[in-house]
Amino acid sequence: MSAKRDYYEILGVNRNATKDEIKSAFRKLAMKYHPDMTKGNKELEEKFKELAEAYEVLSDDEKRKMYDTYGHAGMDSRGFDPFSNFSNVDDIFSEFSDIFSSFFGSGFSSRSGRSSSHATRGRRGQDIVLELEITLKEAATGVEKLVEVARHSSCPTCNGSGVQPGFNKETCTVCNGSGQQISRQGFFTISTTCSKCHGTGEINNHPCKTCLGTGLVADKKSVKVKVPKGVDTNTKLKINGEGEAGTDGAASGDLYIVIKVLPDKTYKREGPNLYSKIIIPYHSAILGDDIKIKTIYDKEVILHIPPNTKSGTTFRLRHEGIYDIHESIIGDLFVQVEIMVPDHLSTEEKELIKKLKQISSNKIELKSM
């Protein structure tokens, strides 16, 4: 399989292009590869699909940011499939009809003679986006969570058709089932949406009493979310088919879980690395010590404090940080030492410190800042 071309190169725009510039470039190139013009040329149809994929990513702020950061590999790793809901190039073209309608009129259509407003096939369900809060420890180790999703499911009475059991939708007598009133101008097919069936080509004279003809009913479901180790705030997880139900047997939308990692009292995270502080007694700093500490994984490790350690010294514990899902490496834990000055001393402690002062050879002098 050949490598994918750069999306900006496909549209012929620079990486700082505005949304309007991207839209204009897409419209000009899409006209060149429109199905009416390609006349079944598979190579040109593939060019149109490539063009549509580039536009779908670069016209969406979130997808564009992801692409700019991680490239094609980042999109693929997050399950991006721009054409999963379309059966052919006509369906893809119809998805972008709003761009062309301002140029050719609202009825601009593909070579099949079907406008984008025609909806005889079921409509894929909408995607749902939910935020999930997790702790830093859960982000480090991975976790399973149950998320309650409020959505619309397929009506159990009519199986999503919107029609009472025992009845069927009837063909619209105004458009004879096409959903459109069609005329031709040169190469292009101009159509207007049927005023009676509103483009569906069918009339529902016996709407389901449960869903009132929509094919959908309100529902709630608990969905298990497997959060992998190494996620960070704004990591997006995709759960296929757990979004809104489609109509007339069409596929359900997907559920997207956006991770929010809550602040932690002990650790600060920077990428895969963790940063923390430890307060040690002054005698440990002077004489040295081996101090037991617990990592974010509840693993007990020894932090070796050498003699004459100064306050602010940072020690590095390798591979005790967080897994990096992009680089497949484990970060480090950095521990900064602060020396504790006691608020109260016993008489014996004071006497010992006085003796230390008497024998100390250290001189106090000013130094530049």
CSV table of N, CA and C in Angstrom, one decimal, residues 1 12 32 52 66 90 94-95 125-126 140 147 258 286 306 312 315 336 359:
chain,number,residue,atom,x,y,z
A,1,MET,N,0.9,-1.2,0.0
A,1,MET,CA,0.0,0.0,0.0
A,1,MET,C,0.9,1.2,0.0
A,12,GLY,N,-3.6,21.7,-1.9
A,12,GLY,CA,-2.8,22.8,-2.5
A,12,GLY,C,-2.8,24.0,-1.7
A,32,LYS,N,-13.6,19.4,-10.2
A,32,LYS,CA,-12.8,18.7,-11.2
A,32,LYS,C,-13.1,17.2,-11.2
A,52,ALA,N,-11.7,14.4,-0.5
A,52,ALA,CA,-12.7,14.5,0.6
A,52,ALA,C,-12.2,14.2,1.9
A,66,MET,N,-5.0,17.3,15.6
A,66,MET,CA,-4.4,15.9,15.8
A,66,MET,C,-3.5,15.6,14.6
A,90,ASP,N,-20.8,8.6,-4.7
A,90,ASP,CA,-22.0,9.5,-4.6
A,90,ASP,C,-22.3,9.9,-3.2
A,94,SER,N,-22.3,13.6,-1.7
A,94,SER,CA,-23.5,14.3,-1.1
A,94,SER,C,-23.3,14.8,0.3
A,95,GLU,N,-22.3,14.2,1.0
A,95,GLU,CA,-22.0,14.7,2.4
A,95,GLU,C,-21.5,16.1,2.4
A,125,GLY,N,-26.5,6.9,13.1
A,125,GLY,CA,-26.7,7.7,14.3
A,125,GLY,C,-25.6,8.6,14.6
A,126,GLN,N,-25.9,9.7,15.4
A,126,GLN,CA,-25.0,10.7,15.7
A,126,GLN,C,-23.9,10.1,16.7
A,140,ALA,N,-1.9,6.4,35.1
A,140,ALA,CA,-0.6,5.7,35.1
A,140,ALA,C,-0.8,4.1,34.9
A,147,VAL,N,-19.5,4.0,32.4
A,147,VAL,CA,-20.0,5.3,32.1
A,147,VAL,C,-21.5,5.2,31.7
A,258,VAL,N,-13.6,11.5,26.2
A,258,VAL,CA,-12.5,12.5,26.3
A,258,VAL,C,-12.0,12.4,27.8
A,286,ILE,N,23.0,15.9,56.1
A,286,ILE,CA,24.4,16.1,56.4
A,286,ILE,C,25.1,14.7,56.4
A,306,PRO,N,23.0,11.0,49.5
A,306,PRO,CA,24.4,11.1,49.8
A,306,PRO,C,24.7,12.1,50.9
A,312,GLY,N,17.0,21.4,47.7
A,312,GLY,CA,16.8,21.7,46.2
A,312,GLY,C,17.4,20.7,45.3
A,315,PHE,N,16.8,14.2,42.6
A,315,PHE,CA,17.2,12.8,42.3
A,315,PHE,C,16.3,12.2,41.2
A,336,GLN,N,12.7,16.0,44.3
A,336,GLN,CA,13.5,17.1,44.8
A,336,GLN,C,13.5,17.1,46.3
A,359,ILE,N,32.7,23.8,66.8
A,359,ILE,CA,33.8,23.1,66.1
A,359,ILE,C,33.7,23.3,64.6
